Amino acid sequence: MAREPGVVPAQVAHDRLAALAEQRRVAAGSRFWRRLRAERKAMLGLLLVGVLALLAVFGPAIAPYHPDADDFGLFQPPSLSHPMGTDSFGRDLLSRMIVGTRISFTIGILAALSAMVTGVLLGLLAGFYGRWVDSLIMRFIDLLWAFPVIVLTVGMVAIFGAGARNVVIAIALAYLDDFARVVRAEVLRLREEDFTLAARAVGAGNLRIMFRHILPNTAAPIIVQTTFAVGLGILAESGLTFLGLGVDPSTPTWGLALNEGRDFVRQAWWISVFPGLAIMLTVLSLNLFGDGLRDALDVRTVSEAE
Amino acid sequence: MTQYIVRRLIHSVFIVWGCATLVFFMIRLIPGDPVLQMLGPEYTPEAAEALRHKLGLDQPIYVQYLKWFSSVLRGDLGDSIATGETVVGAIKTGFPKTLSITVLSFLIALAIALPAGIVAALRRNSVIDYLVSILAFAGVSMPGFWFGIILIILFAVQLRWLPAVGYASLTQDGFWPWLSHLLLPSLAVGTGYAAILMRFVRAGLLEVLGMDYVRTARAKGLAEWTVIARHALRNALIPVVTVAGIQLALLLSGTVVIETVFSIRGLGRILVGAIFDKDYPIVQGVILLIAVIFVMANLIVDIIYTFLDPRIRYG
């Protein structure tokens, strides 16, 4: 069957475009790994995050004692058998710190992922459809932004009650605006790119363009932002739990240990020192990794873009 | 310019109204009846009914909203359920404390971030630069309230230089008691903020140092210090002002938690206490005030920004 030169059936055009994009993504992927390995910060961060992740997974098996065992004597200073000392209930602090890794990571990751999914979706819709959809979504984002994180989370927990699930929701709500802004800015740029036009020309619908063509191209800033958000989530959780508004007080968490240690700073400094170090090390690892990722992926984050 | 300021003002009013509305309806979602809380052991169905009527809680929600909103406009935020004092009164006792900590933290942050960022940029890739970078990373990664506890252990418990908790009034107790109670909490909040700022000071200065006008200034034979202070730094600090504004929320957040650490009854402590007491009017009033302060501060920063950088014109 004779065909006009240069005219390709829509399906073939779709496939070619997709194959091209796939090739480009694979090439970008291997370039990314090369650059990431060259980032010392990123590799150090990744190593530390990896070790902490192992602790989070195998914590209860690794911990020298059961986190709730309380027959070691009250306020024992750090020693060989209890490297971080014991707390006001006579429990081994090291074991509680190790077991607490899992809770901190779980809450941080869940909060970051929830913030990412909602924020990305809102940013995508706002940037893609523009006009009143954009106004509506961005005014909502402005509203969220007008509340300092801790005020927003404290307020949310006041309304829905404490507990891990509500803490995750509150933290996600507090950080989703960053995602929405980053993605919206990217979409506004990508919407005008030739490949979007090409996709539209071969008959792709709005949903297809949004999720198959635009979204994959916003992956880099989203990944970087998510890494930072996990750290911010862990910090926010520790703050809420410290205030007594966080997870259930029967779960051994770093924030809870700080809350319990506060009244005993005069006789037992170790109860307050070690949980904070645990939080700092974790968030530091995530920040190092995120920072290295950002350099390797060559993206700008919200605060710098503004 | 005027047009831009007016537009920003209108936008800010809208945001504040949105915040107020959001807070009003959110508070109504809180489970638990405040009337039960207030009556405690004196609860009878009749007493509850009477109290509900007195507080206007038996009216439809939109009537409650309109009433609340019109009294907010008149500067009346209602009365505390727990103590009976007016919300405005409670805010008046808490606000000076929160403001003192916030302002002092900001000054401390600048005192740390400016020199550290400048030295790091001028001695790029030196030991000092790496040290500043490590400190900045550590600063943004630690919980500010934990650093506050560490400061208490160090300076109050071990060295006994400064009081561990509490607050002294500037007007009644004098300058030193006031400052000595504020130093540790402000240091705790200010350090985290400084960690963010110094990275931007460094980055801003590095960018500017490569500019033609800096080279011109050097070529004119100006002293290195004049080049840095008069030509480079002034331009490098413009983005820092924006970051300072955006991150102001962080300073306020930090203050809210640090007040609990140091048992200072500022807005944050009042807010957290009110949440435990289900004291709606206080929660409402304090959250609203914090949102207003934050929105206003950012408006001011944006306006300062246009003055600092004449290239910026908001159409």
XYZ file of C-alpha atoms in Angstrom:
621
model
C 0.000 0.000 0.000
C 1.459 3.296 -1.077
C 1.931 5.834 1.616
C 2.661 9.506 1.460
C 6.277 9.996 2.421
C 6.777 11.267 5.942
C 3.310 10.354 7.152
C 3.255 7.614 9.800
C 0.222 5.985 11.390
C -0.476 7.342 14.872
C 0.307 4.071 16.676
C 3.712 3.770 15.017
C 4.455 7.390 15.864
C 3.493 6.728 19.481
C 5.802 3.745 19.670
C 8.716 5.577 18.094
C 8.333 8.509 20.443
C 8.125 6.172 23.410
C 11.204 4.219 22.275
C 13.164 7.436 21.814
C 12.178 8.675 25.239
C 13.105 5.305 26.721
C 16.550 5.426 25.122
C 17.110 8.892 26.467
C 16.026 7.819 29.932
C 18.359 4.815 29.971
C 21.270 6.997 28.851
C 20.406 9.588 31.499
C 20.171 6.791 34.063
C 23.687 5.463 33.540
C 25.049 9.008 33.425
C 23.288 9.614 36.725
C 24.953 6.616 38.417
C 28.353 7.742 37.235
C 27.817 11.211 38.612
C 26.326 9.953 41.850
C 29.328 7.706 42.495
C 31.562 10.727 41.988
C 29.710 12.636 44.729
C 31.494 11.808 47.968
C 28.714 13.372 50.050
C 26.073 11.273 48.358
C 27.995 8.035 48.794
C 28.683 8.745 52.464
C 25.023 9.584 52.976
C 23.926 6.462 51.123
C 26.247 4.290 53.200
C 24.924 5.730 56.473
C 21.298 5.514 55.352
C 21.963 1.896 54.367
C 23.346 1.010 57.804
C 20.434 2.746 59.521
C 17.989 0.974 57.209
C 19.508 -2.362 58.281
C 19.016 -1.329 61.903
C 15.424 -0.393 61.115
C 14.735 -3.795 59.550
C 16.656 -6.040 61.927
C 16.631 -3.768 64.990
C 14.747 -6.017 67.417
C 17.095 -8.906 66.554
C 20.242 -6.797 66.918
C 19.310 -4.950 70.130
C 21.206 -6.433 73.105
C 18.113 -6.386 75.359
C 14.370 -6.235 74.957
C 13.410 -2.537 74.698
C 10.840 -2.869 77.494
C 12.941 -4.962 79.904
C 13.263 -2.727 82.974
C 15.370 -4.624 85.523
C 18.740 -2.956 84.901
C 18.533 -0.335 87.656
C 17.387 3.268 87.272
C 19.668 5.958 85.820
C 22.736 3.757 85.314
C 25.386 5.847 83.529
C 26.855 4.510 80.276
C 28.942 1.374 80.894
C 30.195 -1.639 78.946
C 26.988 -3.596 79.477
C 24.807 -0.534 78.780
C 26.764 1.722 76.377
C 24.084 4.424 76.491
C 23.098 3.890 80.116
C 19.618 3.148 81.426
C 16.586 5.424 81.635
C 14.212 6.488 84.402
C 12.423 3.117 84.201
C 15.652 1.105 84.293
C 15.491 0.163 80.605
C 18.532 -0.195 78.331
C 18.715 3.005 76.276
C 20.792 1.522 73.441
C 18.207 -1.187 72.821
C 15.430 1.391 72.793
C 17.372 3.580 70.352
C 17.981 0.655 67.987
C 14.359 -0.450 68.056
C 13.260 3.184 67.633
C 15.058 3.396 64.262
C 12.256 1.458 62.601
C 9.509 3.747 63.880
C 11.339 6.918 62.906
C 12.065 5.612 59.422
C 8.547 4.290 58.926
C 6.940 7.575 59.900
C 9.458 9.652 57.954
C 9.098 7.571 54.796
C 5.302 7.281 54.966
C 4.936 11.019 55.574
C 7.343 11.867 52.739
C 5.597 9.504 50.310
C 2.137 10.809 51.214
C 3.331 14.390 50.827
C 4.927 13.458 47.507
C 1.892 11.729 46.007
C -0.560 14.480 46.975
C 1.819 17.337 46.279
C 2.890 15.978 42.893
C -0.708 15.378 41.857
C -1.757 18.893 42.879
C 1.281 20.468 41.192
C 0.683 18.454 38.026
C -2.964 19.471 37.807
C -2.235 23.120 38.624
C 0.594 23.428 36.118
C -1.094 21.476 33.350
C -4.593 22.904 33.402
C -3.668 26.421 34.506
C -6.386 29.063 34.866
C -8.932 28.465 37.651
C -7.631 24.984 38.513
C -4.208 26.528 39.050
C -5.615 29.438 41.088
C -7.704 27.164 43.268
C -4.899 24.695 43.998
C -2.223 27.304 44.515
C -4.372 29.366 46.893
C -4.838 26.188 48.954
C -1.066 25.648 48.856
C -0.549 29.281 49.939
C -2.857 28.642 52.889
C -0.902 25.581 53.988
C 2.302 27.544 53.610
C 1.045 30.315 55.901
C 1.242 27.974 58.886
C 4.665 27.161 60.274
C 5.145 23.381 60.116
C 4.994 22.745 63.817
C 1.853 24.888 64.229
C 0.165 23.044 61.384
C 1.113 19.614 62.670
C 0.257 20.492 66.267
C -3.110 21.812 65.084
C -3.824 18.706 63.012
C -2.935 16.393 65.857
C -5.167 18.476 68.143
C -8.057 17.890 65.789
C -7.586 14.264 64.837
C -5.808 13.097 67.954
C -2.282 11.799 68.478
C -1.056 8.431 67.170
C 1.216 7.332 64.350
C -1.348 7.555 61.536
C -2.402 11.108 62.348
C 1.185 12.192 62.822
C 1.958 10.919 59.310
C -1.043 12.769 57.852
C -0.161 15.981 59.679
C 3.482 15.930 58.556
C 2.487 15.068 54.985
C 0.099 18.007 54.926
C 2.827 20.298 56.217
C 5.330 19.341 53.513
C 3.188 18.714 50.432
C 3.373 22.370 49.373
C 7.065 22.017 48.503
C 6.261 19.170 46.126
C 3.341 21.010 44.553
C 5.475 24.095 43.886
C 8.420 22.172 42.447
C 6.243 20.064 40.155
C 4.070 22.967 39.040
C 7.112 24.997 38.022
C 8.483 22.025 36.061
C 5.150 21.346 34.369
C 4.800 24.976 33.305
C 8.153 24.635 31.559
C 7.609 21.157 30.097
C 4.127 21.985 28.821
C 5.684 24.240 26.203
C 8.386 21.754 25.133
C 8.455 20.258 21.663
C 7.913 16.712 22.886
C 4.630 17.712 24.512
C 3.555 19.307 21.283
C 4.666 16.199 19.380
C 2.693 13.943 21.704
C -0.358 16.096 21.246
C 0.138 16.129 17.485
C -0.005 12.338 17.324
C -3.242 12.440 19.287
C -2.271 11.758 22.902
C -4.913 12.807 25.421
C -4.388 15.056 28.432
C -3.971 12.190 30.901
C -1.477 10.420 28.676
C 0.553 13.589 28.172
C 0.501 14.374 31.888
C 1.472 10.962 33.196
C 3.536 9.466 30.335
C 5.316 12.500 28.936
C 5.475 15.236 31.561
C 5.593 13.370 34.878
C 8.666 11.199 34.058
C 10.565 14.380 33.245
C 9.866 15.857 36.672
C 11.275 12.781 38.426
C 14.645 14.290 39.342
C 13.452 17.167 41.533
C 10.767 14.920 43.034
C 13.321 12.306 44.088
C 15.584 14.936 45.643
C 12.694 16.592 47.463
C 11.471 13.226 48.771
C 14.886 12.443 50.246
C 14.868 15.733 52.143
C 11.240 15.228 53.145
C 12.027 11.919 54.884
C 14.548 13.759 57.082
C 12.171 16.648 57.723
C 9.461 14.126 58.592
C 11.706 12.419 61.141
C 12.525 15.807 62.690
C 8.846 16.806 62.822
C 7.856 13.482 64.383
C 10.471 13.814 67.102
C 9.243 17.351 67.851
C 5.606 16.285 68.068
C 6.375 13.269 70.235
C 8.581 15.424 72.446
C 5.601 17.746 72.988
C 3.490 14.715 73.917
C 1.426 14.988 70.735
C 3.079 12.241 68.721
C 2.977 8.481 68.578
C 1.630 6.309 71.373
C 3.820 6.598 74.521
C 4.119 2.804 74.722
C 6.216 2.699 71.505
C 9.934 3.268 72.042
C 10.764 6.275 69.849
C 13.598 8.786 69.872
C 11.238 11.689 70.488
C 9.649 9.873 73.430
C 13.039 9.227 75.011
C 13.793 12.952 74.766
C 10.434 13.728 76.332
C 11.108 11.325 79.202
C 14.697 12.482 79.659
C 13.838 16.171 79.944
C 12.886 15.989 83.614
C 16.134 14.240 84.523
C 18.769 16.390 82.826
C 20.316 17.044 86.223
C 20.914 13.412 87.185
C 21.044 11.600 83.833
C 22.337 13.568 80.842
C 22.660 10.425 78.714
C 18.890 9.957 78.400
C 18.736 13.309 76.600
C 21.988 13.187 74.666
C 21.813 9.868 72.783
C 18.310 10.036 71.277
C 19.129 13.462 69.829
C 22.366 12.121 68.370
C 20.393 9.276 66.774
C 17.978 11.737 65.179
C 20.794 13.998 64.041
C 22.791 11.164 62.496
C 19.754 9.891 60.608
C 18.652 13.258 59.289
C 22.256 14.174 58.481
C 22.673 11.001 56.407
C 19.491 11.743 54.499
C 20.522 15.364 53.932
C 23.977 14.361 52.698
C 22.425 11.846 50.336
C 19.796 14.335 49.155
C 22.384 17.024 48.598
C 24.583 14.678 46.587
C 21.559 13.496 44.606
C 20.689 17.068 43.820
C 24.160 17.749 42.494
C 24.234 14.498 40.517
C 20.790 15.112 39.040
C 21.538 18.800 38.627
C 18.257 20.145 39.971
C 17.367 23.251 41.913
C 15.198 22.958 45.003
C 12.347 25.231 45.979
C 14.225 27.528 48.293
C 16.922 28.145 45.725
C 14.546 28.583 42.830
C 12.777 31.379 44.628
C 5.659 49.483 42.656
C 2.719 50.883 44.631
C 0.480 48.679 42.551
C 2.556 45.653 43.457
C 2.435 46.447 47.172
C -1.324 46.958 47.045
C -1.780 43.664 45.227
C 0.419 41.845 47.713
C -1.532 43.447 50.579
C -4.834 42.230 49.149
C -3.354 38.779 48.656
C -2.160 38.763 52.274
C -5.580 39.780 53.564
C -7.070 36.925 51.560
C -4.572 34.438 53.005
C -5.234 35.606 56.545
C -8.999 35.334 56.002
C -8.492 31.841 54.567
C -6.393 30.862 57.571
C -9.002 32.175 59.984
C -11.798 30.296 58.229
C -9.759 27.124 58.015
C -8.884 27.311 61.702
C -12.507 27.974 62.698
C -13.881 24.942 60.881
C -10.973 22.666 61.752
C -11.406 23.434 65.432
C -15.056 22.384 65.155
C -13.868 18.967 63.966
C -12.021 18.254 67.196
C -13.611 15.250 68.850
C -14.709 15.712 72.451
C -17.194 18.191 73.833
C -15.611 21.324 75.329
C -18.676 21.755 77.532
C -17.988 18.421 79.253
C -14.423 19.528 79.742
C -15.495 22.827 81.313
C -18.116 21.432 83.654
C -16.066 18.492 84.815
C -17.633 16.910 87.901
C -20.443 19.494 87.977
C -21.931 18.009 84.824
C -25.695 17.739 84.551
C -27.593 17.712 81.244
C -29.283 20.995 82.229
C -26.026 22.730 83.118
C -24.499 21.536 79.845
C -27.452 22.876 77.897
C -27.264 26.236 79.648
C -23.539 26.557 79.070
C -23.863 25.561 75.429
C -26.471 28.277 75.036
C -24.269 30.804 76.793
C -21.305 30.000 74.517
C -23.524 30.034 71.441
C -22.581 26.436 70.656
C -26.263 25.508 70.144
C -26.556 27.744 67.100
C -26.064 26.600 63.500
C -22.423 26.545 62.456
C -22.708 29.385 59.932
C -24.215 31.648 62.606
C -21.330 30.739 64.896
C -18.901 31.488 62.080
C -20.374 34.889 61.273
C -20.501 35.842 64.947
C -16.941 34.688 65.524
C -15.679 36.427 62.431
C -17.318 39.747 63.202
C -15.898 39.709 66.722
C -12.438 38.837 65.373
C -12.662 41.917 63.179
C -13.428 43.923 66.300
C -10.330 42.456 67.955
C -12.291 40.160 70.256
C -11.045 36.570 70.106
C -13.326 35.287 72.871
C -12.502 33.914 76.311
C -10.396 30.966 77.344
C -12.542 27.986 78.311
C -10.023 26.764 80.868
C -9.150 29.971 82.715
C -11.872 32.430 81.714
C -9.369 35.146 80.808
C -9.727 36.753 77.387
C -7.788 35.201 74.518
C -6.361 38.615 73.698
C -5.179 38.873 77.311
C -3.479 35.465 77.136
C -1.812 36.425 73.874
C -0.626 39.697 75.402
C 1.179 37.857 78.195
C 2.712 35.288 75.825
C 3.601 37.430 72.862
C 6.492 39.471 74.358
C 8.241 36.244 75.356
C 7.880 34.644 71.934
C 8.875 37.880 70.225
C 11.966 38.239 72.438
C 13.143 34.721 71.624
C 12.431 35.125 67.916
C 14.250 38.453 67.581
C 17.233 37.348 69.639
C 17.453 34.058 67.678
C 17.437 36.023 64.464
C 20.288 38.261 65.664
C 22.292 35.272 66.873
C 21.702 33.527 63.538
C 23.004 36.549 61.629
C 25.993 36.870 63.953
C 26.921 33.261 63.181
C 25.867 32.966 59.538
C 27.337 36.157 58.068
C 30.962 35.758 59.198
C 30.906 31.984 58.687
C 29.407 32.228 55.201
C 31.748 35.049 54.144
C 34.899 33.309 55.371
C 33.806 30.035 53.746
C 33.289 31.792 50.403
C 36.555 33.764 50.531
C 38.573 30.707 51.555
C 36.821 28.331 49.233
C 37.790 24.637 49.575
C 39.950 25.422 52.601
C 39.696 23.647 55.939
C 37.502 26.475 57.231
C 35.174 26.090 54.262
C 34.754 22.356 54.929
C 34.271 22.995 58.631
C 31.540 25.551 57.938
C 29.924 23.138 55.518
C 29.955 20.301 58.069
C 28.553 22.563 60.780
C 25.828 23.736 58.428
C 24.846 20.167 57.650
C 24.815 19.241 61.319
C 22.837 22.375 62.174
C 19.990 21.671 59.775
C 19.917 18.002 60.753
C 19.523 18.299 64.503
C 16.265 18.967 66.307
C 16.518 22.506 67.728
C 14.766 21.490 70.930
C 17.355 18.787 71.524
C 20.143 21.314 71.097
C 18.303 23.393 73.715
C 18.428 20.467 76.153
C 22.150 20.032 75.456
C 22.697 23.732 76.172
C 20.841 23.353 79.477
C 23.006 20.377 80.459
C 26.155 22.269 79.517
C 25.592 25.867 80.626
C 22.977 25.511 83.351
C 23.595 22.126 84.989
C 27.367 21.680 84.565
C 28.778 25.208 84.377
C 25.926 26.960 86.226
C 26.433 30.093 84.153
C 22.853 30.644 83.051
C 19.403 29.756 84.377
C 17.966 26.508 82.966
C 14.322 27.492 82.698
C 11.875 30.367 83.071
C 11.578 33.933 81.902
C 12.270 37.362 83.395
C 10.512 40.484 82.238
C 12.625 43.170 80.615
C 10.619 46.015 82.146
C 10.232 44.587 85.658
C 13.345 42.485 86.277
C 15.865 44.429 84.227
C 18.088 43.736 81.250
C 20.485 41.053 82.481
C 17.892 38.736 84.071
C 15.846 39.064 80.888
C 18.804 38.338 78.614
C 20.213 35.528 80.760
C 16.927 33.634 80.579
C 16.701 34.152 76.833
C 20.259 33.346 75.757
C 20.026 29.558 75.789
C 16.620 29.204 74.081
C 17.576 31.795 71.470
C 20.908 30.109 70.839
C 19.087 26.797 70.353
C 16.677 28.243 67.783
C 19.198 30.596 66.186
C 21.810 27.928 65.471
C 19.522 25.866 63.248
C 18.483 29.004 61.402
C 22.107 30.106 61.039
C 22.956 26.750 59.480
C 20.519 27.450 56.656
C 21.514 31.075 56.194
C 25.253 30.500 56.038
C 24.974 28.183 53.068
C 23.127 30.910 51.208
C 25.577 33.622 52.257
C 28.417 31.457 50.947
C 26.650 30.549 47.697
C 25.515 34.142 47.110
C 28.975 35.587 47.675
C 30.665 32.980 45.473
C 28.321 33.792 42.629
C 28.867 37.532 42.940
C 32.659 37.236 43.242
C 32.794 35.949 39.681
C 30.927 38.978 38.303
C 32.459 41.626 36.059
C 31.782 44.502 38.428
C 33.802 42.819 41.148
C 36.682 42.456 38.723
C 36.270 46.119 37.774
C 36.336 47.149 41.426
C 39.525 45.170 41.934
C 41.018 46.595 38.743
C 40.383 50.095 40.061
C 42.832 49.179 42.794
C 40.340 49.160 45.652
C 41.379 47.408 48.833
C 40.177 43.805 48.940
C 38.045 44.547 51.979
C 36.315 47.447 50.205
C 35.639 45.240 47.211
C 34.063 42.588 49.414
C 32.088 44.843 51.740
C 30.971 47.578 49.360
C 30.584 45.770 46.081
C 30.255 42.028 46.498
C 28.491 41.579 49.809
C 25.715 44.055 49.144
C 24.620 42.133 46.099
C 25.300 38.735 47.562
C 22.941 39.395 50.442
C 19.871 40.022 48.293
C 18.949 36.349 47.900
C 19.800 35.845 51.567
C 17.033 38.296 52.505
C 14.499 36.172 50.637
C 15.693 32.975 52.212
C 15.601 34.656 55.603
C 11.962 35.508 54.943
C 10.936 32.106 53.636
C 12.645 30.378 56.535
C 11.109 32.675 59.123
C 8.497 29.991 59.623
C 11.302 27.772 60.787
C 12.284 30.311 63.397
C 8.698 30.516 64.647
C 8.344 26.716 64.621
C 11.545 26.398 66.583
C 10.381 28.931 69.119
C 7.090 27.111 69.674
C 8.876 23.919 70.720
C 11.776 25.561 72.531
C 9.354 27.283 74.898
C 8.354 23.867 76.183
C 11.991 22.908 76.747
C 12.697 26.060 78.746
C 9.266 26.281 80.429
C 8.646 29.756 79.052
C 4.935 30.536 78.761
C 5.065 32.161 75.346
C 2.634 31.590 72.491
C 3.960 28.098 71.764
C 3.622 26.854 75.319
C 0.168 28.432 75.574
C -0.845 26.748 72.317
C 0.355 23.286 73.330
C -1.249 23.633 76.758
C -4.536 24.737 75.192
C -4.538 21.692 72.916
C -4.280 19.381 75.913
C -7.097 21.332 77.654
C -9.261 21.391 74.494
C -9.346 25.143 74.965
C -10.692 25.998 71.462
C -10.714 29.790 71.650
C -7.065 29.907 72.715
C -5.965 27.413 70.053
C -7.908 29.370 67.443
C -6.534 32.735 68.513
C -2.897 31.692 68.810
C -2.771 29.784 65.504
C -4.433 32.709 63.789
C -1.954 35.171 65.269
C 1.041 33.069 64.238
C -0.314 32.807 60.685
C -0.849 36.575 60.561
C 2.668 37.299 61.841
C 4.112 34.930 59.284
C 2.152 36.342 56.338
C 2.986 39.919 57.343
C 6.676 39.144 57.778
C 6.833 37.658 54.314
C 5.024 40.614 52.835
C 7.599 42.931 54.419
C 10.467 40.794 53.151
C 9.072 40.886 49.615
C 8.775 44.659 49.732
C 12.289 45.090 51.134
C 13.476 42.858 48.330
C 12.226 45.221 45.637
C 14.056 48.092 47.325
C 17.290 46.119 47.620
C 17.367 45.049 44.014
C 16.135 47.758 41.653
C 16.278 45.264 38.777
C 13.254 43.533 40.208
C 10.017 44.983 38.937
C 6.821 43.211 39.669
C 4.507 43.986 36.754
